Amino acid sequence: MKPLFSFLLLFVFVSCQSISQTKGQERSGSVNETPEFIEGLYINTKTIRDKKRWTLLFQVMKDAGMNTAVVDMQPHPPTPEQVAEAKALGIYMVARVVNFEGGLTEKSPNASLMASIQKSIRKACELGFPEIQLDYIRYADGGTNFSMSYEKRYESILGIVAEHKEKTKEVCPSDTKWTADIFGRVPFIQNDVIGQKVEPFSEVLHGLYPMLYPSHFYGLTKRVADPYGTIKDGLDLTVQRAKPGTKAIAWVQGFNMMVGPSKLSYTDYIKVQMQGARDSAGHGFIVWNAGNEYLETMNAYEKYKKEPTPSQMNLTKSE
């Protein structure tokens, strides 16, 4: 299906649905305040560069009841007009800033790379993004050529976060929220060679976004086959281990990979991940689809809003 036709179908589908009140629609008085429960989409550079696509997708999100967008800042950030348009629709805007694509392979990043990352952070703050989400803020997964203890790795990554904050403080307001994406396995294990750990990260960041895509739990049959439980457990563990007050938002899988073991349709596979987030102690979800093809996601979102979650169904049965 061609992308334009998909988006037209998406717009017609959502516009024709009755919009019910959901937990995710509880908005604060300002689009610069984090929603109580985040429900949103990832927005890529392709969508940013296509103004009509941008306008359509944000209108679809608004009409459906979503409240958040995680937006790429590299290599082509949105314009001030695009950010204003999204905010006018009541969408909370998160700036995704990639740090080390694939992860650091040396002990420390070079100065020019750090300067480039900080330039993107400054641009996000200038555009009025209330939240900076640091992605790939880690070491390579098994691809480093040096010896370094777990604790030194954590200290090093946290030092990079501290430098970003210090070098951008002349532009980024003091109330800017700083968050980070973490590997989906990180909440489930004690230590990790990539230099990410829930406890120290939560000491310096306002929120964590574990990438809990069930398809990526290679070799763990139960996780791959249980999208609901994988999201719920991952968020519950993140909240349990993090400093009190730290937000935990799941990246959920909006792409058709290893869906078969769940015995669910692609749409229901996305839906139950959303339900897992809602049934957890966490604070929401963002759907990742690299191509920004969200027709199935919006179908799933509409079902998610109308159907009881597994925990609610179990409670009813027990009563």
mmCIF file of C-alpha atoms in Angstrom:
data_model
loop_
_atom_site.group_PDB
_atom_site.id
_atom_site.type_symbol
_atom_site.label_atom_id
_atom_site.label_comp_id
_atom_site.label_asym_id
_atom_site.label_seq_id
_atom_site.Cartn_x
_atom_site.Cartn_y
_atom_site.Cartn_z
ATOM 1 C CA MET A 1 0.000 0.000 0.000
ATOM 2 C CA LYS A 2 1.418 3.381 -0.960
ATOM 3 C CA PRO A 3 2.254 5.677 1.985
ATOM 4 C CA LEU A 4 -0.042 8.547 0.895
ATOM 5 C CA PHE A 5 -2.992 6.211 0.467
ATOM 6 C CA SER A 6 -2.234 4.636 3.844
ATOM 7 C CA PHE A 7 -2.334 8.031 5.528
ATOM 8 C CA LEU A 8 -5.585 8.988 3.803
ATOM 9 C CA LEU A 9 -7.129 5.744 5.024
ATOM 10 C CA LEU A 10 -5.699 6.406 8.458
ATOM 11 C CA PHE A 11 -7.243 9.873 8.598
ATOM 12 C CA VAL A 12 -10.663 8.665 7.429
ATOM 13 C CA PHE A 13 -10.578 5.724 9.847
ATOM 14 C CA VAL A 14 -9.761 7.783 12.924
ATOM 15 C CA SER A 15 -12.041 10.689 12.039
ATOM 16 C CA CYS A 16 -15.022 8.338 11.722
ATOM 17 C CA GLN A 17 -14.509 6.699 15.111
ATOM 18 C CA SER A 18 -16.194 7.817 18.309
ATOM 19 C CA ILE A 19 -13.516 9.240 20.570
ATOM 20 C CA SER A 20 -13.842 7.936 24.108
ATOM 21 C CA GLN A 21 -12.127 9.452 27.123
ATOM 22 C CA THR A 22 -9.000 7.513 28.122
ATOM 23 C CA LYS A 23 -6.306 7.694 30.741
ATOM 24 C CA GLY A 24 -3.971 9.082 28.089
ATOM 25 C CA GLN A 25 -6.254 12.011 27.353
ATOM 26 C CA GLU A 26 -5.927 13.509 30.813
ATOM 27 C CA ARG A 27 -4.006 16.613 29.830
ATOM 28 C CA SER A 28 -2.407 19.205 32.018
ATOM 29 C CA GLY A 29 -2.919 22.902 31.418
ATOM 30 C CA SER A 30 0.309 23.215 29.420
ATOM 31 C CA VAL A 31 1.771 21.209 26.547
ATOM 32 C CA ASN A 32 5.145 21.687 28.251
ATOM 33 C CA GLU A 33 4.060 19.533 31.180
ATOM 34 C CA THR A 34 4.512 15.780 30.892
ATOM 35 C CA PRO A 35 1.140 14.019 30.472
ATOM 36 C CA GLU A 36 0.129 11.860 33.400
ATOM 37 C CA PHE A 37 0.131 8.875 31.059
ATOM 38 C CA ILE A 38 1.955 9.147 27.735
ATOM 39 C CA GLU A 39 0.404 7.696 24.584
ATOM 40 C CA GLY A 40 2.137 8.586 21.357
ATOM 41 C CA LEU A 41 4.190 7.952 18.260
ATOM 42 C CA TYR A 42 7.732 8.281 16.964
ATOM 43 C CA ILE A 43 8.128 10.879 14.191
ATOM 44 C CA ASN A 44 10.991 10.412 11.725
ATOM 45 C CA THR A 45 12.889 12.737 9.388
ATOM 46 C CA LYS A 46 10.795 11.680 6.387
ATOM 47 C CA THR A 47 7.655 12.935 8.109
ATOM 48 C CA ILE A 48 9.417 16.115 9.228
ATOM 49 C CA ARG A 49 10.451 16.967 5.664
ATOM 50 C CA ASP A 50 6.963 16.337 4.263
ATOM 51 C CA LYS A 51 4.854 19.159 5.718
ATOM 52 C CA LYS A 52 1.545 17.685 4.526
ATOM 53 C CA ARG A 53 2.424 14.303 6.033
ATOM 54 C CA TRP A 54 3.379 16.022 9.297
ATOM 55 C CA THR A 55 0.096 17.953 9.460
ATOM 56 C CA LEU A 56 -1.993 14.886 8.670
ATOM 57 C CA LEU A 57 -0.257 12.600 11.149
ATOM 58 C CA PHE A 58 -0.490 15.081 14.024
ATOM 59 C CA GLN A 59 -4.160 15.719 13.274
ATOM 60 C CA VAL A 60 -4.789 11.964 13.292
ATOM 61 C CA MET A 61 -3.002 11.675 16.652
ATOM 62 C CA LYS A 62 -5.025 14.503 18.119
ATOM 63 C CA ASP A 63 -8.352 13.153 16.825
ATOM 64 C CA ALA A 64 -7.560 9.688 18.190
ATOM 65 C CA GLY A 65 -6.673 11.024 21.644
ATOM 66 C CA MET A 66 -2.896 10.568 21.666
ATOM 67 C CA ASN A 67 -0.917 13.170 23.571
ATOM 68 C CA THR A 68 2.815 12.803 22.797
ATOM 69 C CA ALA A 69 5.277 12.716 19.890
ATOM 70 C CA VAL A 70 8.959 11.741 20.016
ATOM 71 C CA VAL A 71 10.556 13.671 17.148
ATOM 72 C CA ASP A 72 13.913 13.186 15.425
ATOM 73 C CA MET A 73 16.284 16.147 15.696
ATOM 74 C CA GLN A 74 18.941 14.788 13.332
ATOM 75 C CA PRO A 75 19.736 15.317 10.571
ATOM 76 C CA HIS A 76 16.788 17.586 9.769
ATOM 77 C CA PRO A 77 14.926 19.112 12.748
ATOM 78 C CA PRO A 78 11.356 20.352 12.461
ATOM 79 C CA THR A 79 10.702 24.024 11.791
ATOM 80 C CA PRO A 80 9.392 26.406 14.472
ATOM 81 C CA GLU A 81 6.081 26.417 12.585
ATOM 82 C CA GLN A 82 5.820 22.629 12.751
ATOM 83 C CA VAL A 83 6.507 22.579 16.481
ATOM 84 C CA ALA A 84 3.952 25.324 17.063
ATOM 85 C CA GLU A 85 1.392 23.437 14.984
ATOM 86 C CA ALA A 86 1.848 20.271 17.049
ATOM 87 C CA LYS A 87 1.683 22.154 20.339
ATOM 88 C CA ALA A 88 -1.499 23.939 19.202
ATOM 89 C CA LEU A 89 -3.081 20.489 18.913
ATOM 90 C CA GLY A 90 -2.148 19.750 22.525
ATOM 91 C CA ILE A 91 0.713 17.368 21.722
ATOM 92 C CA TYR A 92 3.596 17.076 24.203
ATOM 93 C CA MET A 93 6.830 17.233 22.199
ATOM 94 C CA VAL A 94 9.915 15.151 22.987
ATOM 95 C CA ALA A 95 13.173 15.747 21.075
ATOM 96 C CA ARG A 96 15.019 12.537 20.189
ATOM 97 C CA VAL A 97 18.759 13.213 20.023
ATOM 98 C CA VAL A 98 20.958 10.337 18.862
ATOM 99 C CA ASN A 99 24.320 10.238 20.633
ATOM 100 C CA PHE A 100 26.442 7.317 19.448
ATOM 101 C CA GLU A 101 24.881 5.367 16.589
ATOM 102 C CA GLY A 102 25.498 1.707 17.395
ATOM 103 C CA GLY A 103 27.147 2.638 20.696
ATOM 104 C CA LEU A 104 30.562 3.941 21.726
ATOM 105 C CA THR A 105 33.473 1.714 20.733
ATOM 106 C CA GLU A 106 36.118 3.786 22.542
ATOM 107 C CA LYS A 107 36.287 4.758 26.205
ATOM 108 C CA SER A 108 35.341 8.360 25.492
ATOM 109 C CA PRO A 109 33.702 10.164 22.552
ATOM 110 C CA ASN A 110 35.739 12.706 20.613
ATOM 111 C CA ALA A 111 35.135 16.410 21.123
ATOM 112 C CA SER A 112 33.712 17.082 17.662
ATOM 113 C CA LEU A 113 31.054 14.404 18.074
ATOM 114 C CA MET A 114 30.073 15.763 21.480
ATOM 115 C CA ALA A 115 29.824 19.265 20.015
ATOM 116 C CA SER A 116 27.552 17.998 17.249
ATOM 117 C CA ILE A 117 25.242 16.257 19.729
ATOM 118 C CA GLN A 118 25.077 19.360 21.903
ATOM 119 C CA LYS A 119 24.261 21.487 18.864
ATOM 120 C CA SER A 120 21.182 19.328 18.285
ATOM 121 C CA ILE A 121 20.204 19.603 21.953
ATOM 122 C CA ARG A 122 20.477 23.402 21.778
ATOM 123 C CA LYS A 123 18.345 23.435 18.638
ATOM 124 C CA ALA A 124 15.653 21.377 20.383
ATOM 125 C CA CYS A 125 15.594 23.780 23.315
ATOM 126 C CA GLU A 126 15.456 26.781 20.980
ATOM 127 C CA LEU A 127 12.455 25.192 19.270
ATOM 128 C CA GLY A 128 10.703 24.880 22.617
ATOM 129 C CA PHE A 129 10.898 21.138 23.214
ATOM 130 C CA PRO A 130 10.301 20.619 26.949
ATOM 131 C CA GLU A 131 12.032 17.213 26.951
ATOM 132 C CA ILE A 132 15.364 15.997 25.578
ATOM 133 C CA GLN A 133 15.466 12.247 25.008
ATOM 134 C CA LEU A 134 19.004 10.898 24.637
ATOM 135 C CA ASP A 135 19.157 7.850 22.382
ATOM 136 C CA TYR A 136 22.144 5.505 21.860
ATOM 137 C CA ILE A 137 23.639 6.903 25.068
ATOM 138 C CA ARG A 138 25.688 3.772 25.680
ATOM 139 C CA TYR A 139 28.666 1.632 24.734
ATOM 140 C CA ALA A 140 28.521 -0.808 21.840
ATOM 141 C CA ASP A 141 26.977 -4.167 22.656
ATOM 142 C CA GLY A 142 30.034 -6.426 22.625
ATOM 143 C CA GLY A 143 31.979 -4.359 20.114
ATOM 144 C CA THR A 144 34.453 -2.496 22.332
ATOM 145 C CA ASN A 145 38.226 -3.006 22.239
ATOM 146 C CA PHE A 146 39.068 -1.998 25.805
ATOM 147 C CA SER A 147 38.659 -3.292 29.349
ATOM 148 C CA MET A 148 36.420 -1.327 31.712
ATOM 149 C CA SER A 149 34.437 -2.330 34.798
ATOM 150 C CA TYR A 150 30.667 -2.039 34.927
ATOM 151 C CA GLU A 151 30.864 0.802 37.438
ATOM 152 C CA LYS A 152 33.358 2.757 35.321
ATOM 153 C CA ARG A 153 31.101 2.335 32.307
ATOM 154 C CA TYR A 154 28.129 3.718 34.224
ATOM 155 C CA GLU A 155 30.231 6.631 35.488
ATOM 156 C CA SER A 156 31.456 7.390 31.988
ATOM 157 C CA ILE A 157 27.969 7.469 30.441
ATOM 158 C CA LEU A 158 26.628 9.579 33.305
ATOM 159 C CA GLY A 159 29.563 11.941 32.789
ATOM 160 C CA ILE A 160 28.460 12.406 29.174
ATOM 161 C CA VAL A 161 24.924 13.236 30.332
ATOM 162 C CA ALA A 162 26.348 15.766 32.793
ATOM 163 C CA GLU A 163 28.460 17.378 30.072
ATOM 164 C CA HIS A 164 25.445 17.679 27.781
ATOM 165 C CA LYS A 165 23.525 19.478 30.505
ATOM 166 C CA GLU A 166 26.425 21.788 31.365
ATOM 167 C CA LYS A 167 27.293 22.696 27.765
ATOM 168 C CA THR A 168 23.687 23.503 26.829
ATOM 169 C CA LYS A 169 22.480 25.275 29.959
ATOM 170 C CA GLU A 170 22.709 28.702 28.341
ATOM 171 C CA VAL A 171 19.898 27.662 25.958
ATOM 172 C CA CYS A 172 17.985 24.883 27.703
ATOM 173 C CA PRO A 173 15.713 26.127 30.527
ATOM 174 C CA SER A 174 16.300 24.850 34.032
ATOM 175 C CA ASP A 175 13.007 22.959 33.917
ATOM 176 C CA THR A 176 13.980 20.979 30.802
ATOM 177 C CA LYS A 177 13.258 17.272 31.298
ATOM 178 C CA TRP A 178 16.194 14.982 30.507
ATOM 179 C CA THR A 179 15.395 11.376 29.625
ATOM 180 C CA ALA A 180 17.090 8.444 27.903
ATOM 181 C CA ASP A 181 16.318 5.344 25.880
ATOM 182 C CA ILE A 182 17.643 2.132 27.404
ATOM 183 C CA PHE A 183 17.923 -1.411 26.080
ATOM 184 C CA GLY A 184 14.846 -3.511 26.803
ATOM 185 C CA ARG A 185 16.912 -6.074 28.692
ATOM 186 C CA VAL A 186 18.333 -3.490 31.142
ATOM 187 C CA PRO A 187 15.379 -3.543 33.606
ATOM 188 C CA PHE A 188 15.627 -7.352 33.758
ATOM 189 C CA ILE A 189 19.352 -7.702 34.558
ATOM 190 C CA GLN A 190 21.669 -6.345 37.214
ATOM 191 C CA ASN A 191 24.625 -5.139 35.125
ATOM 192 C CA ASP A 192 25.236 -4.535 31.437
ATOM 193 C CA VAL A 193 28.389 -3.926 29.378
ATOM 194 C CA ILE A 194 26.664 -1.148 27.436
ATOM 195 C CA GLY A 195 26.919 1.128 30.473
ATOM 196 C CA GLN A 196 23.208 1.458 31.159
ATOM 197 C CA LYS A 197 21.636 0.659 34.515
ATOM 198 C CA VAL A 198 18.275 1.752 35.873
ATOM 199 C CA GLU A 199 19.446 2.904 39.320
ATOM 200 C CA PRO A 200 22.259 5.360 38.390
ATOM 201 C CA PHE A 201 20.409 6.608 35.309
ATOM 202 C CA SER A 202 17.367 7.470 37.414
ATOM 203 C CA GLU A 203 19.532 9.609 39.705
ATOM 204 C CA VAL A 204 20.308 12.080 36.912
ATOM 205 C CA LEU A 205 17.392 11.692 34.488
ATOM 206 C CA HIS A 206 13.705 12.516 34.806
ATOM 207 C CA GLY A 207 12.588 9.465 32.865
ATOM 208 C CA LEU A 208 13.636 6.251 31.156
ATOM 209 C CA TYR A 209 12.272 4.727 27.954
ATOM 210 C CA PRO A 210 13.071 0.987 27.905
ATOM 211 C CA MET A 211 12.916 -0.412 24.353
ATOM 212 C CA LEU A 212 10.762 -3.396 25.236
ATOM 213 C CA TYR A 213 10.099 -4.703 21.729
ATOM 214 C CA PRO A 214 9.170 -8.373 22.318
ATOM 215 C CA SER A 215 10.794 -9.439 19.030
ATOM 216 C CA HIS A 216 14.178 -8.287 20.338
ATOM 217 C CA PHE A 217 14.324 -10.635 23.324
ATOM 218 C CA TYR A 218 16.300 -13.092 21.230
ATOM 219 C CA GLY A 219 16.247 -16.627 22.559
ATOM 220 C CA LEU A 220 13.774 -15.861 25.358
ATOM 221 C CA THR A 221 10.725 -17.706 24.059
ATOM 222 C CA LYS A 222 8.361 -16.493 26.782
ATOM 223 C CA ARG A 223 9.201 -12.831 26.179
ATOM 224 C CA VAL A 224 8.862 -13.113 22.414
ATOM 225 C CA ALA A 225 5.507 -14.911 22.697
ATOM 226 C CA ASP A 226 4.033 -12.656 25.409
ATOM 227 C CA PRO A 227 3.936 -9.028 24.214
ATOM 228 C CA TYR A 228 1.544 -7.991 26.993
ATOM 229 C CA GLY A 229 3.641 -9.458 29.792
ATOM 230 C CA THR A 230 6.948 -8.268 28.349
ATOM 231 C CA ILE A 231 5.811 -4.636 28.344
ATOM 232 C CA LYS A 232 4.137 -4.827 31.751
ATOM 233 C CA ASP A 233 7.024 -6.620 33.439
ATOM 234 C CA GLY A 234 9.620 -4.318 31.893
ATOM 235 C CA LEU A 235 7.864 -1.173 33.093
ATOM 236 C CA ASP A 236 7.118 -2.610 36.540
ATOM 237 C CA LEU A 237 10.776 -3.505 37.031
ATOM 238 C CA THR A 238 11.932 -0.094 35.810
ATOM 239 C CA VAL A 239 9.675 1.658 38.332
ATOM 240 C CA GLN A 240 10.721 -0.690 41.131
ATOM 241 C CA ARG A 241 14.424 -0.087 40.538
ATOM 242 C CA ALA A 242 14.347 3.616 39.704
ATOM 243 C CA LYS A 243 14.523 6.582 42.031
ATOM 244 C CA PRO A 244 10.987 7.517 43.195
ATOM 245 C CA GLY A 245 9.386 9.955 40.787
ATOM 246 C CA THR A 246 11.247 8.711 37.724
ATOM 247 C CA LYS A 247 8.970 8.293 34.709
ATOM 248 C CA ALA A 248 9.035 4.920 32.918
ATOM 249 C CA ILE A 249 7.655 4.918 29.380
ATOM 250 C CA ALA A 250 7.799 1.862 27.116
ATOM 251 C CA TRP A 251 8.876 1.846 23.513
ATOM 252 C CA VAL A 252 6.418 -0.644 22.040
ATOM 253 C CA GLN A 253 6.746 -2.556 18.803
ATOM 254 C CA GLY A 254 4.742 -1.118 15.929
ATOM 255 C CA PHE A 255 6.443 -3.238 13.281
ATOM 256 C CA ASN A 256 5.681 -6.736 12.041
ATOM 257 C CA MET A 257 8.594 -8.815 13.293
ATOM 258 C CA MET A 258 8.358 -12.153 15.153
ATOM 259 C CA VAL A 259 4.638 -11.622 15.751
ATOM 260 C CA GLY A 260 3.843 -15.289 14.996
ATOM 261 C CA PRO A 261 4.849 -16.827 18.372
ATOM 262 C CA SER A 262 2.220 -14.664 20.123
ATOM 263 C CA LYS A 263 -0.575 -16.240 18.010
ATOM 264 C CA LEU A 264 -2.072 -12.757 17.692
ATOM 265 C CA SER A 265 -2.892 -10.658 14.656
ATOM 266 C CA TYR A 266 -0.481 -7.800 13.972
ATOM 267 C CA THR A 267 -3.080 -5.277 15.184
ATOM 268 C CA ASP A 268 -3.801 -7.164 18.401
ATOM 269 C CA TYR A 269 -0.072 -7.631 18.969
ATOM 270 C CA ILE A 270 0.302 -3.848 19.114
ATOM 271 C CA LYS A 271 -2.874 -3.460 21.172
ATOM 272 C CA VAL A 272 -1.835 -5.840 23.956
ATOM 273 C CA GLN A 273 1.495 -4.049 24.308
ATOM 274 C CA MET A 274 -0.422 -0.826 24.934
ATOM 275 C CA GLN A 275 -2.547 -2.687 27.461
ATOM 276 C CA GLY A 276 0.576 -4.014 29.167
ATOM 277 C CA ALA A 277 1.795 -0.462 29.621
ATOM 278 C CA ARG A 278 -1.549 0.642 31.004
ATOM 279 C CA ASP A 279 -1.734 -2.263 33.462
ATOM 280 C CA SER A 280 1.804 -1.589 34.704
ATOM 281 C CA ALA A 281 3.176 0.824 37.279
ATOM 282 C CA GLY A 282 4.702 2.814 34.400
ATOM 283 C CA HIS A 283 3.755 6.073 32.773
ATOM 284 C CA GLY A 284 2.875 5.275 29.182
ATOM 285 C CA PHE A 285 4.120 4.134 25.803
ATOM 286 C CA ILE A 286 5.481 5.368 22.489
ATOM 287 C CA VAL A 287 4.992 3.259 19.370
ATOM 288 C CA TRP A 288 8.066 2.773 17.181
ATOM 289 C CA ASN A 289 7.707 2.240 13.461
ATOM 290 C CA ALA A 290 10.831 3.259 11.549
ATOM 291 C CA GLY A 291 8.873 4.158 8.402
ATOM 292 C CA ASN A 292 6.097 5.975 10.297
ATOM 293 C CA GLU A 293 3.473 3.671 8.768
ATOM 294 C CA TYR A 294 0.857 3.766 11.521
ATOM 295 C CA LEU A 295 -2.408 2.464 10.050
ATOM 296 C CA GLU A 296 -2.250 -0.789 12.064
ATOM 297 C CA THR A 297 -1.119 1.145 15.134
ATOM 298 C CA MET A 298 -4.152 3.432 15.021
ATOM 299 C CA ASN A 299 -6.438 0.428 14.542
ATOM 300 C CA ALA A 300 -4.780 -1.103 17.609
ATOM 301 C CA TYR A 301 -5.084 2.134 19.578
ATOM 302 C CA GLU A 302 -8.825 2.367 18.913
ATOM 303 C CA LYS A 303 -9.306 -1.222 20.126
ATOM 304 C CA TYR A 304 -7.090 -0.553 23.152
ATOM 305 C CA LYS A 305 -9.307 2.339 24.229
ATOM 306 C CA LYS A 306 -12.497 0.338 23.943
ATOM 307 C CA GLU A 307 -11.497 -3.050 25.353
ATOM 308 C CA PRO A 308 -10.753 -3.996 28.974
ATOM 309 C CA THR A 309 -7.143 -4.854 29.670
ATOM 310 C CA PRO A 310 -6.112 -8.383 30.705
ATOM 311 C CA SER A 311 -5.733 -7.322 34.339
ATOM 312 C CA GLN A 312 -9.233 -5.842 34.346
ATOM 313 C CA MET A 313 -10.643 -9.046 32.839
ATOM 314 C CA ASN A 314 -8.862 -11.152 35.475
ATOM 315 C CA LEU A 315 -10.232 -8.922 38.236
ATOM 316 C CA THR A 316 -13.761 -9.331 36.906
ATOM 317 C CA LYS A 317 -13.367 -13.103 36.793
ATOM 318 C CA SER A 318 -12.087 -13.225 40.386
ATOM 319 C CA GLU A 319 -14.965 -11.066 41.602
#
